PDB file of C-alpha atoms in Angstrom:
ATOM      1  CA  UNK A   1     -26.193  17.751  27.665  1.00 60.00           C
ATOM      2  CA  UNK A   2     -22.787  16.721  28.949  1.00 76.00           C
ATOM      3  CA  UNK A   3     -20.984  19.441  30.967  1.00 84.00           C
ATOM      4  CA  UNK A   4     -17.704  20.706  29.497  1.00 91.00           C
ATOM      5  CA  UNK A   5     -15.211  22.823  31.430  1.00 94.00           C
ATOM      6  CA  UNK A   6     -13.075  25.579  29.946  1.00 95.00           C
ATOM      7  CA  UNK A   7      -9.841  27.201  31.108  1.00 96.00           C
ATOM      8  CA  UNK A   8      -7.534  29.765  29.511  1.00 97.00           C
ATOM      9  CA  UNK A   9      -3.805  29.765  30.235  1.00 97.00           C
ATOM     10  CA  UNK A  10      -0.866  32.065  29.526  1.00 96.00           C
ATOM     11  CA  UNK A  11       2.170  29.817  30.065  1.00 98.00           C
ATOM     12  CA  UNK A  12       3.216  26.444  28.681  1.00 98.00           C
ATOM     13  CA  UNK A  13       3.901  25.138  32.177  1.00 98.00           C
ATOM     14  CA  UNK A  14       0.394  26.028  33.318  1.00 98.00           C
ATOM     15  CA  UNK A  15      -1.191  24.390  30.275  1.00 98.00           C
ATOM     16  CA  UNK A  16       0.787  21.181  30.751  1.00 98.00           C
ATOM     17  CA  UNK A  17       0.030  21.003  34.476  1.00 98.00           C
ATOM     18  CA  UNK A  18      -3.721  21.491  34.099  1.00 98.00           C
ATOM     19  CA  UNK A  19      -4.170  18.913  31.335  1.00 98.00           C
ATOM     20  CA  UNK A  20      -1.756  16.419  32.866  1.00 97.00           C
ATOM     21  CA  UNK A  21      -3.658  16.396  36.153  1.00 97.00           C
ATOM     22  CA  UNK A  22      -7.062  15.878  34.487  1.00 96.00           C
ATOM     23  CA  UNK A  23      -7.318  12.477  32.741  1.00 96.00           C
ATOM     24  CA  UNK A  24     -10.091  13.871  30.531  1.00 95.00           C
ATOM     25  CA  UNK A  25      -8.477  17.237  29.854  1.00 96.00           C
ATOM     26  CA  UNK A  26      -7.448  18.363  26.351  1.00 96.00           C
ATOM     27  CA  UNK A  27      -5.713  21.303  24.712  1.00 97.00           C
ATOM     28  CA  UNK A  28      -7.691  23.692  22.497  1.00 97.00           C
ATOM     29  CA  UNK A  29      -6.035  25.830  19.805  1.00 96.00           C
ATOM     30  CA  UNK A  30      -7.853  26.629  16.550  1.00 94.00           C
ATOM     31  CA  UNK A  31     -10.513  24.051  17.357  1.00 92.00           C
ATOM     32  CA  UNK A  32     -11.124  23.176  13.706  1.00 90.00           C
ATOM     33  CA  UNK A  33     -10.855  19.452  14.462  1.00 87.00           C
ATOM     34  CA  UNK A  34     -11.313  19.122  18.216  1.00 89.00           C
ATOM     35  CA  UNK A  35     -14.673  20.878  18.355  1.00 88.00           C
ATOM     36  CA  UNK A  36     -16.018  18.734  15.510  1.00 89.00           C
ATOM     37  CA  UNK A  37     -15.050  15.555  17.353  1.00 91.00           C
ATOM     38  CA  UNK A  38     -16.612  16.806  20.581  1.00 91.00           C
ATOM     39  CA  UNK A  39     -19.870  17.561  18.763  1.00 89.00           C
ATOM     40  CA  UNK A  40     -19.829  14.102  17.177  1.00 89.00           C
ATOM     41  CA  UNK A  41     -19.250  12.492  20.569  1.00 89.00           C
ATOM     42  CA  UNK A  42     -16.006  10.885  19.353  1.00 90.00           C
ATOM     43  CA  UNK A  43     -13.833  13.037  21.623  1.00 90.00           C
ATOM     44  CA  UNK A  44     -15.189  13.299  25.151  1.00 92.00           C
ATOM     45  CA  UNK A  45     -13.047  15.705  27.186  1.00 94.00           C
ATOM     46  CA  UNK A  46     -14.464  17.160  30.382  1.00 95.00           C
ATOM     47  CA  UNK A  47     -12.108  20.151  30.229  1.00 96.00           C
ATOM     48  CA  UNK A  48     -10.759  22.134  27.270  1.00 97.00           C
ATOM     49  CA  UNK A  49      -7.669  24.222  28.021  1.00 98.00           C
ATOM     50  CA  UNK A  50      -7.398  27.171  25.629  1.00 97.00           C
ATOM     51  CA  UNK A  51      -3.728  27.650  24.705  1.00 98.00           C
ATOM     52  CA  UNK A  52      -4.089  30.489  22.201  1.00 97.00           C
ATOM     53  CA  UNK A  53      -2.422  33.031  24.522  1.00 97.00           C
ATOM     54  CA  UNK A  54       0.789  30.994  24.732  1.00 98.00           C
ATOM     55  CA  UNK A  55       3.893  32.551  23.099  1.00 98.00           C
ATOM     56  CA  UNK A  56       4.062  29.894  20.392  1.00 98.00           C
ATOM     57  CA  UNK A  57       3.036  31.898  17.305  1.00 98.00           C
ATOM     58  CA  UNK A  58       6.429  32.961  15.940  1.00 98.00           C
ATOM     59  CA  UNK A  59       8.149  31.763  12.764  1.00 98.00           C
ATOM     60  CA  UNK A  60      11.914  32.210  13.102  1.00 98.00           C
ATOM     61  CA  UNK A  61      15.017  31.554  11.040  1.00 97.00           C
ATOM     62  CA  UNK A  62      17.440  28.975  12.396  1.00 96.00           C
ATOM     63  CA  UNK A  63      21.216  28.987  11.928  1.00 92.00           C
ATOM     64  CA  UNK A  64      22.227  27.489   8.607  1.00 94.00           C
ATOM     65  CA  UNK A  65      18.976  28.240   6.811  1.00 95.00           C
ATOM     66  CA  UNK A  66      16.370  26.208   8.668  1.00 97.00           C
ATOM     67  CA  UNK A  67      13.092  27.529  10.067  1.00 98.00           C
ATOM     68  CA  UNK A  68      11.339  27.088  13.413  1.00 98.00           C
ATOM     69  CA  UNK A  69       7.537  27.253  13.261  1.00 98.00           C
ATOM     70  CA  UNK A  70       5.673  27.910  16.492  1.00 98.00           C
ATOM     71  CA  UNK A  71       2.973  25.345  17.202  1.00 98.00           C
ATOM     72  CA  UNK A  72       0.286  28.055  17.332  1.00 98.00           C
ATOM     73  CA  UNK A  73       1.273  29.699  14.054  1.00 98.00           C
ATOM     74  CA  UNK A  74      -1.732  29.546  11.746  1.00 98.00           C
ATOM     75  CA  UNK A  75      -1.546  27.610   8.488  1.00 97.00           C
ATOM     76  CA  UNK A  76      -2.246  30.694   6.360  1.00 97.00           C
ATOM     77  CA  UNK A  77       0.489  32.702   8.077  1.00 97.00           C
ATOM     78  CA  UNK A  78       3.074  29.954   7.621  1.00 98.00           C
ATOM     79  CA  UNK A  79       2.202  29.491   3.938  1.00 97.00           C
ATOM     80  CA  UNK A  80       2.819  33.165   3.138  1.00 97.00           C
ATOM     81  CA  UNK A  81       6.027  33.505   5.186  1.00 98.00           C
ATOM     82  CA  UNK A  82       8.886  34.233   2.730  1.00 97.00           C
ATOM     83  CA  UNK A  83      11.246  31.784   4.432  1.00 97.00           C
ATOM     84  CA  UNK A  84       8.744  28.944   3.901  1.00 98.00           C
ATOM     85  CA  UNK A  85       7.556  29.921   0.426  1.00 97.00           C
ATOM     86  CA  UNK A  86      11.129  30.495  -0.754  1.00 97.00           C
ATOM     87  CA  UNK A  87      13.075  27.670   0.910  1.00 97.00           C
ATOM     88  CA  UNK A  88      10.317  25.057   1.222  1.00 98.00           C
ATOM     89  CA  UNK A  89       7.715  25.729  -1.520  1.00 98.00           C
ATOM     90  CA  UNK A  90       6.394  22.175  -1.186  1.00 98.00           C
ATOM     91  CA  UNK A  91       5.460  22.921   2.419  1.00 98.00           C
ATOM     92  CA  UNK A  92       3.769  26.191   1.463  1.00 98.00           C
ATOM     93  CA  UNK A  93       1.780  24.522  -1.301  1.00 97.00           C
ATOM     94  CA  UNK A  94       0.687  21.703   1.023  1.00 98.00           C
ATOM     95  CA  UNK A  95      -0.654  24.293   3.441  1.00 97.00           C
ATOM     96  CA  UNK A  96      -2.548  26.150   0.711  1.00 96.00           C
ATOM     97  CA  UNK A  97      -4.087  22.929  -0.606  1.00 96.00           C
ATOM     98  CA  UNK A  98      -4.851  21.582   2.861  1.00 94.00           C
ATOM     99  CA  UNK A  99      -7.984  23.550   3.733  1.00 91.00           C
ATOM    100  CA  UNK A 100     -10.250  26.441   2.796  1.00 88.00           C
ATOM    101  CA  UNK A 101      -9.039  29.975   3.499  1.00 89.00           C
ATOM    102  CA  UNK A 102     -11.299  30.248   6.543  1.00 92.00           C
ATOM    103  CA  UNK A 103      -9.931  27.056   8.075  1.00 91.00           C
ATOM    104  CA  UNK A 104      -6.330  27.989   7.259  1.00 94.00           C
ATOM    105  CA  UNK A 105      -6.830  31.242   9.149  1.00 94.00           C
ATOM    106  CA  UNK A 106      -7.954  29.323  12.254  1.00 95.00           C
ATOM    107  CA  UNK A 107      -6.026  26.041  12.231  1.00 96.00           C
ATOM    108  CA  UNK A 108      -2.728  25.871  14.112  1.00 97.00           C
ATOM    109  CA  UNK A 109       0.327  23.952  12.920  1.00 98.00           C
ATOM    110  CA  UNK A 110       0.492  21.822  16.058  1.00 98.00           C
ATOM    111  CA  UNK A 111      -3.184  20.986  15.817  1.00 97.00           C
ATOM    112  CA  UNK A 112      -2.837  20.061  12.159  1.00 97.00           C
ATOM    113  CA  UNK A 113      -0.203  17.466  13.004  1.00 97.00           C
ATOM    114  CA  UNK A 114      -2.455  15.934  15.674  1.00 96.00           C
ATOM    115  CA  UNK A 115      -5.706  15.840  13.713  1.00 94.00           C
ATOM    116  CA  UNK A 116      -7.590  12.559  13.653  1.00 94.00           C
ATOM    117  CA  UNK A 117      -8.496  10.439  10.665  1.00 95.00           C
ATOM    118  CA  UNK A 118     -11.476  11.289   8.472  1.00 94.00           C
ATOM    119  CA  UNK A 119     -12.518   7.627   8.289  1.00 97.00           C
ATOM    120  CA  UNK A 120     -16.326   7.672   8.396  1.00 96.00           C
ATOM    121  CA  UNK A 121     -16.446   4.605  10.614  1.00 97.00           C
ATOM    122  CA  UNK A 122     -14.241   6.350  13.193  1.00 97.00           C
ATOM    123  CA  UNK A 123     -16.267   9.536  13.100  1.00 95.00           C
ATOM    124  CA  UNK A 124     -19.795   8.111  13.132  1.00 94.00           C
ATOM    125  CA  UNK A 125     -19.395   7.114  16.774  1.00 90.00           C
ATOM    126  CA  UNK A 126     -21.264   3.817  16.468  1.00 94.00           C
ATOM    127  CA  UNK A 127     -19.518   1.537  13.946  1.00 97.00           C
ATOM    128  CA  UNK A 128     -16.932  -0.959  15.201  1.00 97.00           C
ATOM    129  CA  UNK A 129     -13.627   0.910  15.132  1.00 98.00           C
ATOM    130  CA  UNK A 130     -10.378  -0.165  16.799  1.00 98.00           C
ATOM    131  CA  UNK A 131      -9.056   3.390  16.650  1.00 97.00           C
ATOM    132  CA  UNK A 132     -12.012   4.759  18.614  1.00 95.00           C
ATOM    133  CA  UNK A 133     -12.779   1.680  20.749  1.00 96.00           C
ATOM    134  CA  UNK A 134      -9.909  -0.836  20.779  1.00 97.00           C
ATOM    135  CA  UNK A 135     -10.968  -4.427  20.305  1.00 97.00           C
ATOM    136  CA  UNK A 136     -14.251  -3.722  18.517  1.00 97.00           C
ATOM    137  CA  UNK A 137     -12.947  -4.396  14.994  1.00 97.00           C
ATOM    138  CA  UNK A 138     -12.351  -2.380  11.833  1.00 98.00           C
ATOM    139  CA  UNK A 139     -15.444  -1.752   9.754  1.00 98.00           C
ATOM    140  CA  UNK A 140     -13.405  -0.443   6.825  1.00 98.00           C
ATOM    141  CA  UNK A 141     -11.645  -3.753   6.154  1.00 97.00           C
ATOM    142  CA  UNK A 142     -14.674  -5.123   4.322  1.00 96.00           C
ATOM    143  CA  UNK A 143     -16.748  -1.960   4.149  1.00 97.00           C
ATOM    144  CA  UNK A 144     -16.494   1.180   2.047  1.00 97.00           C
ATOM    145  CA  UNK A 145     -12.740   1.671   1.886  1.00 97.00           C
ATOM    146  CA  UNK A 146     -12.214   3.781  -1.245  1.00 97.00           C
ATOM    147  CA  UNK A 147     -10.414   6.515   0.694  1.00 97.00           C
ATOM    148  CA  UNK A 148      -8.421   4.227   2.949  1.00 98.00           C
ATOM    149  CA  UNK A 149      -4.769   3.265   3.136  1.00 98.00           C
ATOM    150  CA  UNK A 150      -2.805   0.790   1.042  1.00 98.00           C
ATOM    151  CA  UNK A 151       0.549   1.184   2.837  1.00 98.00           C
ATOM    152  CA  UNK A 152       1.335   0.560   6.508  1.00 98.00           C
ATOM    153  CA  UNK A 153      -1.991  -1.135   7.184  1.00 98.00           C
ATOM    154  CA  UNK A 154      -2.777  -3.932   9.614  1.00 97.00           C
ATOM    155  CA  UNK A 155      -5.693  -6.280  10.233  1.00 97.00           C
ATOM    156  CA  UNK A 156      -6.792  -3.811  12.911  1.00 98.00           C
ATOM    157  CA  UNK A 157      -6.907  -0.543  10.933  1.00 98.00           C
ATOM    158  CA  UNK A 158      -6.628   0.843   7.396  1.00 98.00           C
ATOM    159  CA  UNK A 159      -7.383   4.517   8.096  1.00 98.00           C
ATOM    160  CA  UNK A 160      -5.255   7.225   6.487  1.00 98.00           C
ATOM    161  CA  UNK A 161      -3.817  10.286   8.169  1.00 96.00           C
ATOM    162  CA  UNK A 162      -5.475  13.383   6.661  1.00 96.00           C
ATOM    163  CA  UNK A 163      -2.797  16.077   7.046  1.00 97.00           C
ATOM    164  CA  UNK A 164      -1.315  17.574   3.873  1.00 97.00           C
ATOM    165  CA  UNK A 165       1.458  19.602   5.458  1.00 98.00           C
ATOM    166  CA  UNK A 166       2.635  16.607   7.494  1.00 98.00           C
ATOM    167  CA  UNK A 167       3.484  14.884   4.205  1.00 98.00           C
ATOM    168  CA  UNK A 168       5.770  17.758   3.187  1.00 98.00           C
ATOM    169  CA  UNK A 169       7.288  17.978   6.680  1.00 98.00           C
ATOM    170  CA  UNK A 170       8.093  14.265   6.575  1.00 98.00           C
ATOM    171  CA  UNK A 171       9.829  14.725   3.211  1.00 98.00           C
ATOM    172  CA  UNK A 172      12.233  17.253   4.741  1.00 98.00           C
ATOM    173  CA  UNK A 173      12.930  15.589   8.103  1.00 98.00           C
ATOM    174  CA  UNK A 174      11.150  18.082  10.328  1.00 98.00           C
ATOM    175  CA  UNK A 175      11.528  17.771  14.096  1.00 98.00           C
ATOM    176  CA  UNK A 176       8.644  18.191  16.538  1.00 98.00           C
ATOM    177  CA  UNK A 177       9.389  19.924  19.856  1.00 98.00           C
ATOM    178  CA  UNK A 178       7.185  19.150  22.847  1.00 98.00           C
ATOM    179  CA  UNK A 179       6.821  20.059  26.520  1.00 98.00           C
ATOM    180  CA  UNK A 180       5.164  17.720  28.967  1.00 98.00           C
ATOM    181  CA  UNK A 181       5.090  16.469  32.547  1.00 97.00           C
ATOM    182  CA  UNK A 182       8.401  14.701  31.926  1.00 95.00           C
ATOM    183  CA  UNK A 183      10.135  17.725  30.418  1.00 97.00           C
ATOM    184  CA  UNK A 184      10.903  18.669  26.826  1.00 98.00           C
ATOM    185  CA  UNK A 185      11.481  16.354  23.869  1.00 98.00           C
ATOM    186  CA  UNK A 186      12.598  16.510  20.233  1.00 98.00           C
ATOM    187  CA  UNK A 187      10.833  13.925  18.054  1.00 98.00           C
ATOM    188  CA  UNK A 188      11.793  13.360  14.401  1.00 98.00           C
ATOM    189  CA  UNK A 189       8.522  13.696  12.524  1.00 98.00           C
ATOM    190  CA  UNK A 190       8.764  10.294  10.877  1.00 96.00           C
ATOM    191  CA  UNK A 191       8.828   8.849  14.414  1.00 97.00           C
ATOM    192  CA  UNK A 192       5.998  11.135  15.511  1.00 98.00           C
ATOM    193  CA  UNK A 193       3.473   9.128  13.490  1.00 98.00           C
ATOM    194  CA  UNK A 194       2.888   5.501  14.443  1.00 98.00           C
ATOM    195  CA  UNK A 195       1.580   2.754  12.186  1.00 97.00           C
ATOM    196  CA  UNK A 196      -1.517   1.013  13.576  1.00 97.00           C
ATOM    197  CA  UNK A 197      -0.110  -2.469  14.195  1.00 97.00           C
ATOM    198  CA  UNK A 198      -2.006  -3.930  17.145  1.00 96.00           C
ATOM    199  CA  UNK A 199      -2.668  -0.497  18.719  1.00 97.00           C
ATOM    200  CA  UNK A 200      -4.422   1.713  16.133  1.00 97.00           C
ATOM    201  CA  UNK A 201      -5.807   3.915  18.901  1.00 96.00           C
ATOM    202  CA  UNK A 202      -2.259   5.181  19.500  1.00 96.00           C
ATOM    203  CA  UNK A 203      -1.407   7.515  16.617  1.00 96.00           C
ATOM    204  CA  UNK A 204       1.616   9.342  18.027  1.00 97.00           C
ATOM    205  CA  UNK A 205       3.994   9.085  21.024  1.00 97.00           C
ATOM    206  CA  UNK A 206       2.594  12.116  22.867  1.00 98.00           C
ATOM    207  CA  UNK A 207       1.835  11.425  26.512  1.00 97.00           C
ATOM    208  CA  UNK A 208      -1.222  12.850  28.204  1.00 97.00           C
ATOM    209  CA  UNK A 209      -0.522  16.491  28.968  1.00 98.00           C
ATOM    210  CA  UNK A 210       2.343  16.723  26.462  1.00 98.00           C
ATOM    211  CA  UNK A 211       2.062  19.742  24.181  1.00 98.00           C
ATOM    212  CA  UNK A 212       3.681  20.448  20.810  1.00 98.00           C
ATOM    213  CA  UNK A 213       5.555  23.756  21.104  1.00 98.00           C
ATOM    214  CA  UNK A 214       7.361  24.070  17.753  1.00 98.00           C
ATOM    215  CA  UNK A 215       8.274  22.363  14.503  1.00 98.00           C
ATOM    216  CA  UNK A 216      11.775  22.714  13.066  1.00 98.00           C
ATOM    217  CA  UNK A 217      12.551  22.431   9.364  1.00 98.00           C
ATOM    218  CA  UNK A 218      16.276  21.745   9.015  1.00 98.00           C
ATOM    219  CA  UNK A 219      18.295  23.330   6.192  1.00 97.00           C
ATOM    220  CA  UNK A 220      17.694  21.454   2.934  1.00 96.00           C
ATOM    221  CA  UNK A 221      18.825  23.002  -0.323  1.00 94.00           C
ATOM    222  CA  UNK A 222      16.917  20.360  -2.272  1.00 97.00           C
ATOM    223  CA  UNK A 223      13.668  21.687  -0.803  1.00 97.00           C
ATOM    224  CA  UNK A 224      13.939  24.954  -2.734  1.00 96.00           C
ATOM    225  CA  UNK A 225      12.593  23.238  -5.856  1.00 94.00           C
ATOM    226  CA  UNK A 226      10.083  21.018  -4.099  1.00 98.00           C
ATOM    227  CA  UNK A 227       6.515  20.530  -5.237  1.00 98.00           C
ATOM    228  CA  UNK A 228       3.349  19.305  -3.574  1.00 98.00           C
ATOM    229  CA  UNK A 229       0.644  17.789  -5.766  1.00 98.00           C
ATOM    230  CA  UNK A 230      -2.775  16.714  -4.515  1.00 97.00           C
ATOM    231  CA  UNK A 231      -5.189  14.428  -6.336  1.00 97.00           C
ATOM    232  CA  UNK A 232      -8.762  14.415  -5.067  1.00 94.00           C
ATOM    233  CA  UNK A 233     -12.346  13.983  -6.198  1.00 92.00           C
ATOM    234  CA  UNK A 234     -12.843  17.719  -6.672  1.00 88.00           C
ATOM    235  CA  UNK A 235     -10.548  20.722  -6.929  1.00 81.00           C
ATOM    236  CA  UNK A 236     -12.289  22.603  -4.129  1.00 79.00           C
ATOM    237  CA  UNK A 237     -11.594  21.802  -0.473  1.00 79.00           C
ATOM    238  CA  UNK A 238     -11.307  18.018  -0.214  1.00 87.00           C
ATOM    239  CA  UNK A 239      -9.030  15.422   1.345  1.00 94.00           C
ATOM    240  CA  UNK A 240      -6.470  13.692  -0.847  1.00 95.00           C
ATOM    241  CA  UNK A 241      -6.993  10.365  -2.541  1.00 97.00           C
ATOM    242  CA  UNK A 242      -3.263  10.581  -3.237  1.00 98.00           C
ATOM    243  CA  UNK A 243      -0.796  13.390  -2.697  1.00 98.00           C
ATOM    244  CA  UNK A 244       2.959  13.672  -3.171  1.00 98.00           C
ATOM    245  CA  UNK A 245       5.706  15.988  -2.011  1.00 98.00           C
ATOM    246  CA  UNK A 246       8.720  15.603  -4.281  1.00 98.00           C
ATOM    247  CA  UNK A 247      12.142  17.162  -4.713  1.00 98.00           C
ATOM    248  CA  UNK A 248      15.075  15.987  -6.798  1.00 97.00           C
ATOM    249  CA  UNK A 249      18.650  17.085  -7.425  1.00 97.00           C
ATOM    250  CA  UNK A 250      20.033  16.284 -10.872  1.00 96.00           C
ATOM    251  CA  UNK A 251      23.659  16.607 -11.977  1.00 96.00           C
ATOM    252  CA  UNK A 252      24.681  15.865 -15.586  1.00 96.00           C
ATOM    253  CA  UNK A 253      21.354  14.126 -16.140  1.00 96.00           C
ATOM    254  CA  UNK A 254      21.758  11.782 -13.138  1.00 97.00           C
ATOM    255  CA  UNK A 255      19.735  11.865  -9.913  1.00 97.00           C
ATOM    256  CA  UNK A 256      22.041  12.570  -6.964  1.00 97.00           C
ATOM    257  CA  UNK A 257      19.392  13.181  -4.284  1.00 97.00           C
ATOM    258  CA  UNK A 258      15.636  12.747  -4.009  1.00 98.00           C
ATOM    259  CA  UNK A 259      12.905  13.333  -1.467  1.00 98.00           C
ATOM    260  CA  UNK A 260       9.488  11.721  -1.893  1.00 98.00           C
ATOM    261  CA  UNK A 261       6.596  11.517   0.564  1.00 98.00           C
ATOM    262  CA  UNK A 262       3.012  10.413  -0.016  1.00 98.00           C
ATOM    263  CA  UNK A 263      -0.338  11.307   1.490  1.00 98.00           C
ATOM    264  CA  UNK A 264      -3.716   9.612   1.148  1.00 98.00           C
ATOM    265  CA  UNK A 265      -2.192   6.143   0.789  1.00 98.00           C
ATOM    266  CA  UNK A 266      -0.567   5.429   4.150  1.00 98.00           C
ATOM    267  CA  UNK A 267      -1.743   4.985   7.698  1.00 98.00           C
ATOM    268  CA  UNK A 268       0.793   7.741   8.422  1.00 98.00           C
ATOM    269  CA  UNK A 269       2.353  10.426   6.213  1.00 98.00           C
ATOM    270  CA  UNK A 270       4.452   8.091   4.093  1.00 98.00           C
ATOM    271  CA  UNK A 271       8.141   8.723   3.404  1.00 98.00           C
ATOM    272  CA  UNK A 272       8.873   6.813   0.204  1.00 98.00           C
ATOM    273  CA  UNK A 273      12.362   5.717   1.178  1.00 98.00           C
ATOM    274  CA  UNK A 274      12.407   2.739  -1.188  1.00 98.00           C
ATOM    275  CA  UNK A 275      11.719   5.047  -4.113  1.00 98.00           C
ATOM    276  CA  UNK A 276      14.362   7.510  -2.916  1.00 98.00           C
ATOM    277  CA  UNK A 277      16.996   4.774  -2.717  1.00 98.00           C
ATOM    278  CA  UNK A 278      16.017   3.404  -6.120  1.00 98.00           C
ATOM    279  CA  UNK A 279      16.452   6.835  -7.714  1.00 98.00           C
ATOM    280  CA  UNK A 280      20.040   7.471  -6.659  1.00 98.00           C
ATOM    281  CA  UNK A 281      22.458   7.255  -9.561  1.00 97.00           C
ATOM    282  CA  UNK A 282      19.854   6.662 -12.289  1.00 98.00           C
ATOM    283  CA  UNK A 283      19.037   8.908 -15.248  1.00 97.00           C
ATOM    284  CA  UNK A 284      16.522  11.644 -14.467  1.00 97.00           C
ATOM    285  CA  UNK A 285      13.854  10.312 -16.800  1.00 97.00           C
ATOM    286  CA  UNK A 286      10.176   9.440 -16.535  1.00 97.00           C
ATOM    287  CA  UNK A 287      11.120   5.787 -16.946  1.00 98.00           C
ATOM    288  CA  UNK A 288      13.442   5.926 -13.940  1.00 98.00           C
ATOM    289  CA  UNK A 289      10.817   7.731 -11.883  1.00 98.00           C
ATOM    290  CA  UNK A 290       8.199   5.130 -12.838  1.00 98.00           C
ATOM    291  CA  UNK A 291      10.494   2.255 -11.848  1.00 98.00           C
ATOM    292  CA  UNK A 292      11.162   3.848  -8.458  1.00 98.00           C
ATOM    293  CA  UNK A 293       7.458   4.460  -7.923  1.00 98.00           C
ATOM    294  CA  UNK A 294       6.602   0.852  -8.761  1.00 98.00           C
ATOM    295  CA  UNK A 295       9.282  -0.325  -6.322  1.00 98.00           C
ATOM    296  CA  UNK A 296       7.749   1.780  -3.527  1.00 98.00           C
ATOM    297  CA  UNK A 297       4.202   0.613  -4.231  1.00 98.00           C
ATOM    298  CA  UNK A 298       5.146  -3.060  -4.516  1.00 97.00           C
ATOM    299  CA  UNK A 299       4.349  -3.403  -0.810  1.00 95.00           C
ATOM    300  CA  UNK A 300       0.838  -1.961  -1.188  1.00 98.00           C
ATOM    301  CA  UNK A 301      -2.092  -3.965   0.182  1.00 98.00           C
ATOM    302  CA  UNK A 302      -5.196  -2.620  -1.557  1.00 98.00           C
ATOM    303  CA  UNK A 303      -8.716  -3.403  -0.445  1.00 97.00           C
ATOM    304  CA  UNK A 304     -11.844  -3.928  -2.519  1.00 96.00           C
ATOM    305  CA  UNK A 305     -12.568  -0.270  -3.313  1.00 97.00           C
ATOM    306  CA  UNK A 306      -9.121   1.369  -3.321  1.00 98.00           C
ATOM    307  CA  UNK A 307      -6.959  -0.719  -5.666  1.00 98.00           C
ATOM    308  CA  UNK A 308      -6.911   2.280  -8.049  1.00 98.00           C
ATOM    309  CA  UNK A 309      -4.653   4.080  -5.559  1.00 98.00           C
ATOM    310  CA  UNK A 310      -1.689   1.886  -6.481  1.00 98.00           C
ATOM    311  CA  UNK A 311      -1.474   3.210 -10.019  1.00 98.00           C
ATOM    312  CA  UNK A 312      -2.585   6.699  -9.027  1.00 98.00           C
ATOM    313  CA  UNK A 313       0.223   6.931  -6.460  1.00 98.00           C
ATOM    314  CA  UNK A 314       2.793   5.725  -8.983  1.00 98.00           C
ATOM    315  CA  UNK A 315       1.659   8.313 -11.510  1.00 98.00           C
ATOM    316  CA  UNK A 316       1.682  11.008  -8.813  1.00 98.00           C
ATOM    317  CA  UNK A 317       5.317  10.214  -7.961  1.00 98.00           C
ATOM    318  CA  UNK A 318       6.333  10.408 -11.621  1.00 98.00           C
ATOM    319  CA  UNK A 319       4.543  13.724 -12.124  1.00 98.00           C
ATOM    320  CA  UNK A 320       5.924  15.184  -8.889  1.00 98.00           C
ATOM    321  CA  UNK A 321       9.516  14.257  -9.686  1.00 98.00           C
ATOM    322  CA  UNK A 322       9.202  15.438 -13.273  1.00 97.00           C
ATOM    323  CA  UNK A 323       7.825  18.785 -12.178  1.00 97.00           C
ATOM    324  CA  UNK A 324      10.424  19.160  -9.428  1.00 97.00           C
ATOM    325  CA  UNK A 325      13.274  18.393 -11.862  1.00 96.00           C
ATOM    326  CA  UNK A 326      12.013  21.136 -14.155  1.00 92.00           C
ATOM    327  CA  UNK A 327      12.280  23.702 -11.397  1.00 82.00           C
ATOM    328  CA  UNK A 328       9.259  23.217  -9.195  1.00 51.00           C
ATOM    329  CA  UNK A 329       6.219  25.472  -9.076  1.00 45.00           C
ATOM    330  CA  UNK A 330       7.969  28.818  -9.325  1.00 39.00           C
TER     331      UNK A 330
END
């Protein structure tokens, strides 16, 4: 049995200092992902620093109508907060569809953003995997890749990011706040997730010892009619084959603004900016939505087992935009 140290802290500064000074130290919040990876031998910290006593649980209104979510706020609490459910229903629905009730009660928002891929080759601890052991290869390229990415891939990695709520946060330009050895930072969430390129082991720009402290959702009137749809192999707790967060503003039958983000198809939560651009100024019809979806997915690189995701993602975009234009889920 490998020894594992444990420490409990009460201030952000203390947490950052302890982890930053231990090359094998790691933060522990809800533990719904970290503990699994430790048990599997994929994560090998020698010290877990429990941050649950830190004052990072609050959910507060921001001037102008935005919301600040503390990094330790639990998924279930955020989903039922009136400011989230009312102003950002797509975010609330992504949280509700993201895990079972038990996991939502435990999992923190900051931890959810940092969770690792569910790729079986990454998690088995023995298969060649550039994300786990750089330079060993990617077993999914020619292996079982039904659940893998078709956008943002490279010859080194085709793993998807599993978070549901990150997809909705990307759609509405959330900002991640951090504290680390070098001070505090504000990172736009679309920059928080990195595509694999030649360094698939590097999934985000966090430095060792840098801790997420909050997530800001800026004011976005369009978000009030947003939807989050998730397509998966079963309706009970399961990761997405394809998911979409969509919102659209229509004036006199013409699209004047659109937000679209995809999950289950990208190596990072995928902001569908090509589709958004294609939608501006066109009639708010299923045909227009389908054309925009096809434009976004034209860059897809499917593998042997996941070519079905191209059409599924296009249909998901059309359904999401159609439902959002009709008034969302409420």
